[in-house]
PDB file of C-alpha atoms in Angstrom:
ATOM      1  CA  UNK S   1     168.478  99.870 -13.920  1.00 31.00           C
ATOM      2  CA  UNK S   2     171.473  98.270 -15.626  1.00 33.00           C
ATOM      3  CA  UNK S   3     173.980 100.332 -17.531  1.00 30.00           C
ATOM      4  CA  UNK S   4     174.713  99.623 -21.193  1.00 32.00           C
ATOM      5  CA  UNK S   5     176.253  96.160 -21.482  1.00 31.00           C
ATOM      6  CA  UNK S   6     179.444  97.492 -23.006  1.00 33.00           C
ATOM      7  CA  UNK S   7     180.273  98.871 -19.539  1.00 33.00           C
ATOM      8  CA  UNK S   8     179.488  95.684 -17.662  1.00 34.00           C
ATOM      9  CA  UNK S   9     181.170  92.469 -16.730  1.00 39.00           C
ATOM     10  CA  UNK S  10     179.515  89.303 -15.489  1.00 40.00           C
ATOM     11  CA  UNK S  11     179.893  88.051 -11.959  1.00 39.00           C
ATOM     12  CA  UNK S  12     178.247  85.030 -10.553  1.00 40.00           C
ATOM     13  CA  UNK S  13     175.438  85.281  -8.034  1.00 40.00           C
ATOM     14  CA  UNK S  14     173.067  82.784  -6.533  1.00 39.00           C
ATOM     15  CA  UNK S  15     169.362  81.974  -6.610  1.00 40.00           C
ATOM     16  CA  UNK S  16     168.386  82.349  -2.968  1.00 38.00           C
ATOM     17  CA  UNK S  17     164.938  80.832  -3.652  1.00 41.00           C
ATOM     18  CA  UNK S  18     166.233  77.291  -3.518  1.00 42.00           C
ATOM     19  CA  UNK S  19     166.970  75.383  -0.294  1.00 44.00           C
ATOM     20  CA  UNK S  20     170.585  74.919  -1.403  1.00 41.00           C
ATOM     21  CA  UNK S  21     170.890  78.294  -3.087  1.00 41.00           C
ATOM     22  CA  UNK S  22     174.688  78.498  -2.914  1.00 40.00           C
ATOM     23  CA  UNK S  23     175.016  75.951  -5.708  1.00 35.00           C
ATOM     24  CA  UNK S  24     172.793  77.704  -8.253  1.00 41.00           C
ATOM     25  CA  UNK S  25     174.658  80.323 -10.311  1.00 49.00           C
ATOM     26  CA  UNK S  26     172.951  83.336 -11.862  1.00 60.00           C
ATOM     27  CA  UNK S  27     174.727  86.255 -13.509  1.00 62.00           C
ATOM     28  CA  UNK S  28     174.756  89.754 -12.072  1.00 77.00           C
ATOM     29  CA  UNK S  29     176.191  92.346 -14.382  1.00 80.00           C
ATOM     30  CA  UNK S  30     178.387  94.632 -12.281  1.00 81.00           C
ATOM     31  CA  UNK S  31     179.545  97.933 -13.769  1.00 86.00           C
ATOM     32  CA  UNK S  32     183.214  97.850 -14.760  1.00 86.00           C
ATOM     33  CA  UNK S  33     183.777 101.191 -13.035  1.00 88.00           C
ATOM     34  CA  UNK S  34     184.542 100.053  -9.480  1.00 85.00           C
ATOM     35  CA  UNK S  35     183.170 103.253  -7.931  1.00 86.00           C
ATOM     36  CA  UNK S  36     179.861 102.763  -9.737  1.00 89.00           C
ATOM     37  CA  UNK S  37     179.811  99.061  -8.799  1.00 88.00           C
ATOM     38  CA  UNK S  38     180.486  99.896  -5.144  1.00 89.00           C
ATOM     39  CA  UNK S  39     177.692 102.463  -5.078  1.00 92.00           C
ATOM     40  CA  UNK S  40     175.299  99.997  -6.720  1.00 92.00           C
ATOM     41  CA  UNK S  41     176.202  97.375  -4.133  1.00 92.00           C
ATOM     42  CA  UNK S  42     175.925  99.729  -1.135  1.00 94.00           C
ATOM     43  CA  UNK S  43     172.562 100.999  -2.368  1.00 95.00           C
ATOM     44  CA  UNK S  44     171.356  97.414  -2.723  1.00 95.00           C
ATOM     45  CA  UNK S  45     172.326  96.591   0.853  1.00 96.00           C
ATOM     46  CA  UNK S  46     170.620  99.728   2.164  1.00 97.00           C
ATOM     47  CA  UNK S  47     167.535  98.961   0.064  1.00 96.00           C
ATOM     48  CA  UNK S  48     167.276  95.410   1.431  1.00 97.00           C
ATOM     49  CA  UNK S  49     167.762  96.493   5.043  1.00 97.00           C
ATOM     50  CA  UNK S  50     165.078  99.147   4.629  1.00 97.00           C
ATOM     51  CA  UNK S  51     162.610  96.734   3.006  1.00 96.00           C
ATOM     52  CA  UNK S  52     163.232  94.164   5.757  1.00 97.00           C
ATOM     53  CA  UNK S  53     162.850  96.858   8.443  1.00 96.00           C
ATOM     54  CA  UNK S  54     166.312  96.179   9.832  1.00 96.00           C
ATOM     55  CA  UNK S  55     167.883  99.075  11.706  1.00 95.00           C
ATOM     56  CA  UNK S  56     171.262  97.861  12.908  1.00 95.00           C
ATOM     57  CA  UNK S  57     171.908 100.810  15.244  1.00 91.00           C
ATOM     58  CA  UNK S  58     168.528 100.303  16.944  1.00 87.00           C
ATOM     59  CA  UNK S  59     169.568  96.798  17.958  1.00 84.00           C
ATOM     60  CA  UNK S  60     173.247  97.393  18.689  1.00 85.00           C
ATOM     61  CA  UNK S  61     173.369 100.984  19.872  1.00 81.00           C
ATOM     62  CA  UNK S  62     176.846 100.859  21.427  1.00 78.00           C
ATOM     63  CA  UNK S  63     178.499 101.394  18.054  1.00 85.00           C
ATOM     64  CA  UNK S  64     177.991 103.825  15.132  1.00 91.00           C
ATOM     65  CA  UNK S  65     175.016 103.759  12.741  1.00 95.00           C
ATOM     66  CA  UNK S  66     176.347 101.968   9.629  1.00 96.00           C
ATOM     67  CA  UNK S  67     173.231 102.651   7.565  1.00 96.00           C
ATOM     68  CA  UNK S  68     173.484 106.378   8.181  1.00 96.00           C
ATOM     69  CA  UNK S  69     177.222 106.353   7.461  1.00 95.00           C
ATOM     70  CA  UNK S  70     176.776 104.408   4.204  1.00 95.00           C
ATOM     71  CA  UNK S  71     174.018 106.815   3.152  1.00 96.00           C
ATOM     72  CA  UNK S  72     176.225 109.813   3.942  1.00 95.00           C
ATOM     73  CA  UNK S  73     179.101 108.225   2.015  1.00 94.00           C
ATOM     74  CA  UNK S  74     176.879 107.675  -1.030  1.00 95.00           C
ATOM     75  CA  UNK S  75     175.759 111.312  -0.842  1.00 96.00           C
ATOM     76  CA  UNK S  76     179.402 112.419  -0.896  1.00 94.00           C
ATOM     77  CA  UNK S  77     179.388 113.731   2.679  1.00 96.00           C
ATOM     78  CA  UNK S  78     181.867 111.184   4.077  1.00 93.00           C
ATOM     79  CA  UNK S  79     185.144 109.765   2.860  1.00 91.00           C
ATOM     80  CA  UNK S  80     185.866 106.086   2.573  1.00 87.00           C
ATOM     81  CA  UNK S  81     188.324 106.560   5.462  1.00 90.00           C
ATOM     82  CA  UNK S  82     185.332 107.408   7.665  1.00 91.00           C
ATOM     83  CA  UNK S  83     183.619 104.174   6.646  1.00 91.00           C
ATOM     84  CA  UNK S  84     186.817 102.247   7.263  1.00 91.00           C
ATOM     85  CA  UNK S  85     187.148 103.718  10.761  1.00 93.00           C
ATOM     86  CA  UNK S  86     183.528 102.805  11.505  1.00 93.00           C
ATOM     87  CA  UNK S  87     184.127  99.284  10.198  1.00 93.00           C
ATOM     88  CA  UNK S  88     187.004  98.842  12.650  1.00 93.00           C
ATOM     89  CA  UNK S  89     184.655  99.778  15.512  1.00 94.00           C
ATOM     90  CA  UNK S  90     182.247  97.030  14.459  1.00 94.00           C
ATOM     91  CA  UNK S  91     185.049  94.463  14.235  1.00 94.00           C
ATOM     92  CA  UNK S  92     186.122  95.558  17.716  1.00 94.00           C
ATOM     93  CA  UNK S  93     182.553  94.973  18.915  1.00 94.00           C
ATOM     94  CA  UNK S  94     182.631  91.458  17.418  1.00 95.00           C
ATOM     95  CA  UNK S  95     186.047  90.774  18.979  1.00 95.00           C
ATOM     96  CA  UNK S  96     185.012  92.179  22.379  1.00 94.00           C
ATOM     97  CA  UNK S  97     182.032  89.809  22.444  1.00 93.00           C
ATOM     98  CA  UNK S  98     184.071  86.745  21.415  1.00 90.00           C
ATOM     99  CA  UNK S  99     182.081  86.649  18.222  1.00 88.00           C
ATOM    100  CA  UNK S 100     184.614  85.659  15.597  1.00 89.00           C
ATOM    101  CA  UNK S 101     183.077  82.194  15.229  1.00 91.00           C
ATOM    102  CA  UNK S 102     179.580  83.014  16.516  1.00 90.00           C
ATOM    103  CA  UNK S 103     177.065  83.117  13.685  1.00 90.00           C
ATOM    104  CA  UNK S 104     173.956  82.706  15.842  1.00 92.00           C
ATOM    105  CA  UNK S 105     173.811  85.634  18.276  1.00 94.00           C
ATOM    106  CA  UNK S 106     171.486  88.317  16.879  1.00 95.00           C
ATOM    107  CA  UNK S 107     173.640  91.277  17.963  1.00 94.00           C
ATOM    108  CA  UNK S 108     176.741  89.699  16.454  1.00 95.00           C
ATOM    109  CA  UNK S 109     174.876  89.016  13.214  1.00 96.00           C
ATOM    110  CA  UNK S 110     173.787  92.663  13.181  1.00 96.00           C
ATOM    111  CA  UNK S 111     177.424  93.631  13.697  1.00 95.00           C
ATOM    112  CA  UNK S 112     178.374  91.475  10.722  1.00 95.00           C
ATOM    113  CA  UNK S 113     175.735  93.226   8.597  1.00 96.00           C
ATOM    114  CA  UNK S 114     177.319  96.516   9.690  1.00 96.00           C
ATOM    115  CA  UNK S 115     180.714  95.260   8.542  1.00 94.00           C
ATOM    116  CA  UNK S 116     179.142  94.315   5.196  1.00 93.00           C
ATOM    117  CA  UNK S 117     177.933  97.887   4.766  1.00 93.00           C
ATOM    118  CA  UNK S 118     181.262  99.411   5.735  1.00 92.00           C
ATOM    119  CA  UNK S 119     183.987  97.109   4.434  1.00 80.00           C
ATOM    120  CA  UNK S 120     183.787  97.198   0.651  1.00 69.00           C
ATOM    121  CA  UNK S 121     186.679  99.098  -0.859  1.00 73.00           C
ATOM    122  CA  UNK S 122     186.730 100.446  -4.380  1.00 65.00           C
ATOM    123  CA  UNK S 123     189.772  98.334  -5.252  1.00 66.00           C
ATOM    124  CA  UNK S 124     187.800  95.239  -4.211  1.00 60.00           C
ATOM    125  CA  UNK S 125     185.195  95.708  -6.933  1.00 52.00           C
ATOM    126  CA  UNK S 126     186.022  92.311  -8.327  1.00 59.00           C
ATOM    127  CA  UNK S 127     184.987  90.674  -5.020  1.00 79.00           C
ATOM    128  CA  UNK S 128     181.571  92.300  -4.711  1.00 85.00           C
ATOM    129  CA  UNK S 129     179.945  88.944  -5.320  1.00 83.00           C
ATOM    130  CA  UNK S 130     181.665  87.508  -2.240  1.00 84.00           C
ATOM    131  CA  UNK S 131     180.427  90.462  -0.195  1.00 87.00           C
ATOM    132  CA  UNK S 132     176.906  89.962  -1.559  1.00 89.00           C
ATOM    133  CA  UNK S 133     176.996  86.274  -0.647  1.00 87.00           C
ATOM    134  CA  UNK S 134     178.052  87.061   2.941  1.00 89.00           C
ATOM    135  CA  UNK S 135     175.416  89.775   3.277  1.00 93.00           C
ATOM    136  CA  UNK S 136     172.717  87.299   2.202  1.00 92.00           C
ATOM    137  CA  UNK S 137     174.102  84.585   4.495  1.00 92.00           C
ATOM    138  CA  UNK S 138     173.882  86.913   7.506  1.00 94.00           C
ATOM    139  CA  UNK S 139     170.300  87.860   6.619  1.00 96.00           C
ATOM    140  CA  UNK S 140     169.447  84.189   6.338  1.00 94.00           C
ATOM    141  CA  UNK S 141     171.088  83.472   9.715  1.00 94.00           C
ATOM    142  CA  UNK S 142     168.891  86.216  11.206  1.00 95.00           C
ATOM    143  CA  UNK S 143     165.875  84.263   9.985  1.00 95.00           C
ATOM    144  CA  UNK S 144     164.897  86.537   7.114  1.00 95.00           C
ATOM    145  CA  UNK S 145     162.694  84.996   4.432  1.00 93.00           C
ATOM    146  CA  UNK S 146     164.958  83.962   1.566  1.00 88.00           C
ATOM    147  CA  UNK S 147     162.072  84.290  -0.913  1.00 90.00           C
ATOM    148  CA  UNK S 148     161.622  87.934   0.036  1.00 93.00           C
ATOM    149  CA  UNK S 149     165.365  88.548  -0.275  1.00 91.00           C
ATOM    150  CA  UNK S 150     165.297  86.840  -3.690  1.00 86.00           C
ATOM    151  CA  UNK S 151     162.463  89.083  -4.842  1.00 89.00           C
ATOM    152  CA  UNK S 152     164.355  92.179  -3.680  1.00 92.00           C
ATOM    153  CA  UNK S 153     167.489  91.003  -5.471  1.00 89.00           C
ATOM    154  CA  UNK S 154     165.560  90.258  -8.669  1.00 87.00           C
ATOM    155  CA  UNK S 155     163.941  93.677  -8.659  1.00 88.00           C
ATOM    156  CA  UNK S 156     167.121  95.537  -7.839  1.00 91.00           C
ATOM    157  CA  UNK S 157     169.389  93.759 -10.308  1.00 86.00           C
ATOM    158  CA  UNK S 158     166.658  93.068 -12.923  1.00 81.00           C
ATOM    159  CA  UNK S 159     167.160  89.309 -12.764  1.00 71.00           C
ATOM    160  CA  UNK S 160     163.515  88.227 -12.981  1.00 53.00           C
ATOM    161  CA  UNK S 161     163.882  86.759 -16.457  1.00 55.00           C
ATOM    162  CA  UNK S 162     167.063  84.845 -15.582  1.00 52.00           C
ATOM    163  CA  UNK S 163     166.117  83.148 -12.300  1.00 48.00           C
TER     164      UNK S 163
END
């Protein structure tokens, strides 16, 4: 699934198999083209949510469907401005529910996953690893099995031989 290494740069990622996974670096090779890297990252998030049977809009129906919007964006049917507008709605939801520091409420964690799907900008390609780390942290806070997430990450990014 990786592109020729001459088009890649290394970013650090973590082994989520370990109890203290944030301290264990592993390399993900992100495409240098920020548009390609963004699409790879968005597809990974959608893939993980699908495999974990997480439907954000089914749990927090008062706001837009971030998975549908991200899918439409990847298909070229929506602009990034549409994603950005949707992201603002999710931040408003978090703000309206006094959730800025709440990392335990399920609906607020779902809202944070929505923000993960909608907030990555092409010019932030060099911070995709930070976005990936937050996405995984929110899944973990929801009680998702870190071993399953690790397996999905290994398969998606072809890391099996490096972790």
